Short mmCIF file of C-alpha atoms and ligand atoms in Angstrom, two decimals:
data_model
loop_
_atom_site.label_atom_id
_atom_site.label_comp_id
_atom_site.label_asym_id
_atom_site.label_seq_id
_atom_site.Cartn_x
_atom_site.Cartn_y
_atom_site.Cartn_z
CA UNK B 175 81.21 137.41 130.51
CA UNK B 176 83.31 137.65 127.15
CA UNK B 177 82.44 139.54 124.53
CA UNK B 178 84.62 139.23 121.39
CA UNK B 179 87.07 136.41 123.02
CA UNK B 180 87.74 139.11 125.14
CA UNK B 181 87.43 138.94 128.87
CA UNK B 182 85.95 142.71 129.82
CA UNK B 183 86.81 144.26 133.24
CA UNK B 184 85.47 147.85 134.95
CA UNK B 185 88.65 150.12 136.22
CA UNK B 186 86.24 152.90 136.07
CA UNK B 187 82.92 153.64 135.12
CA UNK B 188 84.25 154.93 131.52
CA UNK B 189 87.02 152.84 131.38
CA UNK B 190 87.30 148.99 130.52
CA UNK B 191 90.29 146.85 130.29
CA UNK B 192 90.08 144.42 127.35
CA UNK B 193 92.22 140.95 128.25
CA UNK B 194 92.15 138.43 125.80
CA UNK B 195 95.41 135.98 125.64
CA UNK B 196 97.94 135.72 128.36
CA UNK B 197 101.11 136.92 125.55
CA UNK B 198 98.95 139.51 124.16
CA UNK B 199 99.15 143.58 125.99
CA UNK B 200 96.19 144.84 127.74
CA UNK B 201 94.12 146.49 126.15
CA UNK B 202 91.89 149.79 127.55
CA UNK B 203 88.53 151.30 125.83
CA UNK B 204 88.13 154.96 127.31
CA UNK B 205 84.27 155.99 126.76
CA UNK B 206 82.97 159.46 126.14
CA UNK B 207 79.95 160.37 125.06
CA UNK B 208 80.82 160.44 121.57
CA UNK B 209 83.64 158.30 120.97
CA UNK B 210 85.10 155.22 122.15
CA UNK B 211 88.98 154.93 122.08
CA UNK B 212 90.82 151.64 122.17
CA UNK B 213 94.38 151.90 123.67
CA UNK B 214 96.46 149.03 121.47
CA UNK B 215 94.93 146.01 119.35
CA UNK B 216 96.66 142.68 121.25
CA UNK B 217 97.39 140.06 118.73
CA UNK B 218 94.37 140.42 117.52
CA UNK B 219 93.05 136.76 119.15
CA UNK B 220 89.22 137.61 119.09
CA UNK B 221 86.94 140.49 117.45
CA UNK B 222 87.82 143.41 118.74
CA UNK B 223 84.80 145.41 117.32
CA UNK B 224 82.46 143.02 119.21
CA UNK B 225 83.64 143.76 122.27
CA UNK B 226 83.84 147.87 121.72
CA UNK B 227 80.11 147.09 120.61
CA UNK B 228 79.20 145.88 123.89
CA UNK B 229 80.57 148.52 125.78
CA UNK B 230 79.68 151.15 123.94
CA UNK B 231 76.98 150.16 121.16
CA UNK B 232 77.05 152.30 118.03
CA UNK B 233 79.62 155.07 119.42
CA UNK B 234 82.63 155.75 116.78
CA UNK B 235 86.22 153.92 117.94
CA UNK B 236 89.32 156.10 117.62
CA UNK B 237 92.35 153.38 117.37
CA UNK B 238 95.58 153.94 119.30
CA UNK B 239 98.66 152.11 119.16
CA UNK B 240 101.00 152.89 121.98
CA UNK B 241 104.17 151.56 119.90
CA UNK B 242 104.48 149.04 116.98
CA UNK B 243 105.48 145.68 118.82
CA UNK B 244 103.29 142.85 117.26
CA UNK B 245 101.40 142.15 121.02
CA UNK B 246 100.29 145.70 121.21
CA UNK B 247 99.23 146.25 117.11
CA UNK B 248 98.19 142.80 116.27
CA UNK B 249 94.55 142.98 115.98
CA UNK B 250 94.91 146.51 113.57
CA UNK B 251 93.39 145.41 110.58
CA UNK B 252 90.47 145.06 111.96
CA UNK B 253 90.47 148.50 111.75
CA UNK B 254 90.08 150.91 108.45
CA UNK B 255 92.57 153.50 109.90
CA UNK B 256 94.79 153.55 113.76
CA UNK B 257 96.48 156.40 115.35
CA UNK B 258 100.03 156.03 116.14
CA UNK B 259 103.14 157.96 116.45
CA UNK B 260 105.25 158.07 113.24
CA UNK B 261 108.39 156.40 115.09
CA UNK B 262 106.34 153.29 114.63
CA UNK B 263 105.19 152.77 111.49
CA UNK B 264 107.95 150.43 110.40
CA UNK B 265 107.59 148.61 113.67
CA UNK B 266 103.52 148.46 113.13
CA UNK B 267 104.40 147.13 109.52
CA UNK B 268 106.49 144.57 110.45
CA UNK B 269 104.09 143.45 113.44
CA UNK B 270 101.90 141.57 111.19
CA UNK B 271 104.32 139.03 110.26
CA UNK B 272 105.68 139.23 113.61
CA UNK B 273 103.35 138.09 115.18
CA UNK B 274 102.45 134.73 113.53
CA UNK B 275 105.62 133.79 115.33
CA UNK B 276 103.56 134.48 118.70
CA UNK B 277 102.33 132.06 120.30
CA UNK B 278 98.27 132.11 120.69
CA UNK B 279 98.09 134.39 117.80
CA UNK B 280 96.18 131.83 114.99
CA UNK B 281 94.22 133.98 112.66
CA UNK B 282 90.35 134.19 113.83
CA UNK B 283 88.00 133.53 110.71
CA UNK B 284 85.55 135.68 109.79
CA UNK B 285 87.01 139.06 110.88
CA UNK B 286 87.47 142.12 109.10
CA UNK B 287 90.77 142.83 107.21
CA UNK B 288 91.64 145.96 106.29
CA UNK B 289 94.72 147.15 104.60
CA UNK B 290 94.96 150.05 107.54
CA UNK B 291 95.93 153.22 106.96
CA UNK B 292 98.20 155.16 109.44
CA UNK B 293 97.11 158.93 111.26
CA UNK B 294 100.38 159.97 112.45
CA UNK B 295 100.13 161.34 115.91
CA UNK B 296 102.21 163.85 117.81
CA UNK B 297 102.90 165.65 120.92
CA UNK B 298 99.83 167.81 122.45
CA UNK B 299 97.16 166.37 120.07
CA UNK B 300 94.47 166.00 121.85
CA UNK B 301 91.26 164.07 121.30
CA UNK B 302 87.66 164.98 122.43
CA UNK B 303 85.07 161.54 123.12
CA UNK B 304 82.64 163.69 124.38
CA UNK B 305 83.04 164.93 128.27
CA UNK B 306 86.51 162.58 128.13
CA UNK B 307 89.75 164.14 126.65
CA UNK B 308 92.80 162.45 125.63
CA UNK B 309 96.40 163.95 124.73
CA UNK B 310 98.98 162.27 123.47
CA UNK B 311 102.55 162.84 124.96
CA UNK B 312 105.77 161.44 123.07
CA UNK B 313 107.61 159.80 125.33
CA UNK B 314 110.03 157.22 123.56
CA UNK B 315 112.48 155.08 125.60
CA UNK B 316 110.94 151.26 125.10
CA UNK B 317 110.95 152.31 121.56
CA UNK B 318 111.74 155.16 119.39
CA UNK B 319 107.66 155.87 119.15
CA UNK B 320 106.36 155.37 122.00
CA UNK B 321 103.39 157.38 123.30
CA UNK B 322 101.41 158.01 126.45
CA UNK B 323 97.86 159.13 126.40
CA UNK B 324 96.79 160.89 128.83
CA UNK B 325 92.90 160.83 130.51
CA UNK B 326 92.76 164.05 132.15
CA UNK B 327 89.37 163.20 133.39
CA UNK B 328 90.28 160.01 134.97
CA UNK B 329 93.88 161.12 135.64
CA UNK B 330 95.53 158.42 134.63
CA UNK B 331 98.26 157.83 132.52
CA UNK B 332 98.25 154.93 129.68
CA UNK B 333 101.75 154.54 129.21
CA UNK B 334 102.19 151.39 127.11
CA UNK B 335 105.15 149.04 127.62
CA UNK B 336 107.06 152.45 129.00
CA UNK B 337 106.75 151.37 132.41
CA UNK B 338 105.09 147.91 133.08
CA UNK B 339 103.63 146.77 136.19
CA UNK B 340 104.01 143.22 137.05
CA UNK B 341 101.83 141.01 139.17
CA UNK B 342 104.68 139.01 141.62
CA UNK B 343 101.77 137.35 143.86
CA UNK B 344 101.93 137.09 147.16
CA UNK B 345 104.07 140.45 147.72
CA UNK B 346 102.46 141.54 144.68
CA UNK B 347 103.61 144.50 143.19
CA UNK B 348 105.46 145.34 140.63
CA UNK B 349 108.51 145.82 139.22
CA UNK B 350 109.34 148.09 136.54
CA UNK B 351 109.90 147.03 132.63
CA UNK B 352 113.35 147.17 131.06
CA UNK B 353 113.29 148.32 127.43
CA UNK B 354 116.69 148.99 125.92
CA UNK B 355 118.35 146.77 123.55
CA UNK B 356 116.56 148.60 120.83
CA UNK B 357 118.20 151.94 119.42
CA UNK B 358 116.73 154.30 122.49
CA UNK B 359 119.11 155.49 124.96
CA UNK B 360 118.64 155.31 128.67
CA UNK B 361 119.37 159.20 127.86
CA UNK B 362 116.16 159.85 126.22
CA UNK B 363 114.58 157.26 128.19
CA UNK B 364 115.38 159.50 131.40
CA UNK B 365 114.23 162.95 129.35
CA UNK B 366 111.02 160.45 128.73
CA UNK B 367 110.27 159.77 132.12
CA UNK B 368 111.31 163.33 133.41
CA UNK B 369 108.36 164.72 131.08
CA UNK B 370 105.61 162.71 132.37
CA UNK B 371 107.49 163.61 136.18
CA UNK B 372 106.71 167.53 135.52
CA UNK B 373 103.27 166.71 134.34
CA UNK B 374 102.14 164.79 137.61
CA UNK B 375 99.70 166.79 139.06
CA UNK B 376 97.47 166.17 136.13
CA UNK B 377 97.54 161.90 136.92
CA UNK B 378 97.06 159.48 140.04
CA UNK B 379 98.80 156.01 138.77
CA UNK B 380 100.22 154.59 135.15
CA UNK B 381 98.64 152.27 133.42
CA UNK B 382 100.70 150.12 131.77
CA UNK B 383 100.59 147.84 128.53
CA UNK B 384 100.93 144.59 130.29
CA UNK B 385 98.98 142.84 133.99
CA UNK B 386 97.10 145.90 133.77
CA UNK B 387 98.64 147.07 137.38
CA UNK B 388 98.13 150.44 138.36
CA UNK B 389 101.72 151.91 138.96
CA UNK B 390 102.18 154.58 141.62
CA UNK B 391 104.50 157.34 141.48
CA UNK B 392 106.97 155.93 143.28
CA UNK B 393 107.96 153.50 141.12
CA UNK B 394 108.68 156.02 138.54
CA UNK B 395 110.54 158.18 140.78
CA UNK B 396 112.94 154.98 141.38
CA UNK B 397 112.73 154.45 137.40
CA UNK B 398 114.68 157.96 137.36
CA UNK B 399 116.74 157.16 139.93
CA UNK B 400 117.96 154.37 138.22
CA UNK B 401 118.45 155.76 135.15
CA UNK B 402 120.54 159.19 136.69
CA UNK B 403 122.72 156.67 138.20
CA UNK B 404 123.53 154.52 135.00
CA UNK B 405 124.47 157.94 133.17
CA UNK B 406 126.51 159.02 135.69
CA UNK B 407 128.24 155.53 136.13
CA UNK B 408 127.08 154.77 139.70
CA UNK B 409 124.60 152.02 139.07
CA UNK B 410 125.82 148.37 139.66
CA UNK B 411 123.87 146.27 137.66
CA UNK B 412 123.82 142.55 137.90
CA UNK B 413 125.73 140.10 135.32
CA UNK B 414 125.15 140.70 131.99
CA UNK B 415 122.08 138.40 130.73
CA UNK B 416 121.20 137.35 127.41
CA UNK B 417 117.38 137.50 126.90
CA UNK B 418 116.91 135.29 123.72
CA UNK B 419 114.07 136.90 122.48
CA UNK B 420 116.12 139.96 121.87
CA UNK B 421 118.37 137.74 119.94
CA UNK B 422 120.31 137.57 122.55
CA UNK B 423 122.42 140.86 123.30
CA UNK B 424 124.48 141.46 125.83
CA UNK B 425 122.38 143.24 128.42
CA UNK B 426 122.70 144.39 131.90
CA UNK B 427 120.23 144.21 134.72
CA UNK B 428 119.84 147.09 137.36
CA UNK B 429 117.51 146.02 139.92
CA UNK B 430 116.41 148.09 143.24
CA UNK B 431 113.25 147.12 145.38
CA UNK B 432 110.59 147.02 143.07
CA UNK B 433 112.46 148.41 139.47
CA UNK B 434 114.45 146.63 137.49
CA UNK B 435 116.16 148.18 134.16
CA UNK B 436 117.31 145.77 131.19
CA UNK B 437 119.85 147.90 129.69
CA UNK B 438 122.61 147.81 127.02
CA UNK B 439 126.13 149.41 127.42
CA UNK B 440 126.19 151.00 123.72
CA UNK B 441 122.88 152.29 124.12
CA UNK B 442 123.59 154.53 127.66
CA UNK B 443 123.78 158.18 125.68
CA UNK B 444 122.26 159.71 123.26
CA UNK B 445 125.76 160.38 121.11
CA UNK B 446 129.19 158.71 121.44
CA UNK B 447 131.88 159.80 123.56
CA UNK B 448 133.64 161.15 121.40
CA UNK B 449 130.41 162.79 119.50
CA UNK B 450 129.53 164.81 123.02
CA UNK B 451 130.63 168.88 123.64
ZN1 ZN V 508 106.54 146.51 123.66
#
């Protein structure tokens, strides 16, 4: 059954993942007994409120973007205000132009438009629905505002386009997202992934932004692996490849098992060379 244009699917009792067109993110509503809260807005392909309304009728929505790319903030005017970290304001301003350029994105008549306004979110703010809590943890490495939210009830771990699962059929699972090519280092991408490593008692499995695959530990343990070994210059990564939708760069792969790391060689520390004590 869709509601919205959006095809709605149970991962738990109070949470529902929202998949509308294949280039768009997934989208999750987390219910409490108060509040709903939408993780990300798509491209905004269908109405977003219709579907919240069918899964929980009348409740308030609290907003989320996870970062600014135009897949994952598309649909935000349909919103009066979204939550978001302020390391992605320019990208969530630039997303609506962006993603006219996507494909499947036409405008959908008869929707709300609002000129949005932005509630900056940080580090340890938390967020009660009602018998469901939230927090947000800052975690940037795909981009320089990424966030995590964290369902402590649920125990999972919405990590946006931080680490993706992807479907590979038959041997299914999963391999693990590059980023990079953007001005985060694999340095702060590491600290990044070391965070949400110290707080792992408090989650089962990521969540991630795209095929809507829960992702075990292990993959982020590998994640780190990876990322130790580019900083300390023991990784061998594959030829360099030029992915043209990041105007193409020169990048380089690191694959292992199930990871795989799209990285940049400028973009490796934090500081220059020269820069470092
Ligand atoms: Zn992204």
């Amino acid at each position: 059954m869709k509601y919205g244009g959006y095809q709605l699917k149970e991962i738990t009792p109070d949470i529902t993942l929202l998949y509308g067109f294949p280039e768009e993110c997934c989208m999750y509503v987390l219910k409490g007994k108060e509040k709903l809260l939408l993780v990300d807005t798509g491209m905004g392909t269908g109405n977003l409120n219709e579907a919240l309304a069918a899964i929980g009728p009348g409740l308030p929505v609290l907003v989320f973007n996870t970062h600014g790319h135009a897949d994952h903030c598309g649909g935000n005017s349909q919103f009066p205000a979204i939550y978001l970290h302020e390391g992605s304001f320019a990208d969530a301003d630039r997303a609506e132009e962006e993603k006219k350029t996507l494909p499947g994105a036409e405008p959908v008549e008869g929707l709300p438009c609002y000129d949005w306004k932005k509630v900056p979110v940080r580090e340890g703010d938390v967020f009660d629905l009602g018998g469901k809590t939230i927090e947000v943890i800052e975690t940037p490495g795909h981009t320089p505002g990424c966030i995590c939210l964290l369902d402590r009830e649920d125990r999972i771990l919405f990590c946006g386009d931080l680490v993706v699962g992807k479907d590979h059929g038959e041997h299914m699972l999963a391999y693990v997202e590059w980023f990079s090519f953007s001005t985060v280092s694999i340095e702060t991408l590491h600290r990044s992934l070391q965070k949400i490593r110290d707080r792992e008692d408090e989650w089962d499995v990521l969540l991630g932004g795209h095929d809507a695959f829960p992702l075990e530990k292990k993959y982020l343990y590998q994640l780190m692996d990876m990322c130790g070994d580019i900083l300390s210059g023991k990784a061998e990564p594959f030829h360099p490849v030029l992915p043209a939708q990041y105007g193409n760069i020169t990048c380089w792969k690191l694959e292992r098992e199930d990871t795989c790391i799209l990285y940049h060689d400028e973009v490796i520390f934090d500081r220059k060379k020269e820069e470092r004590p």
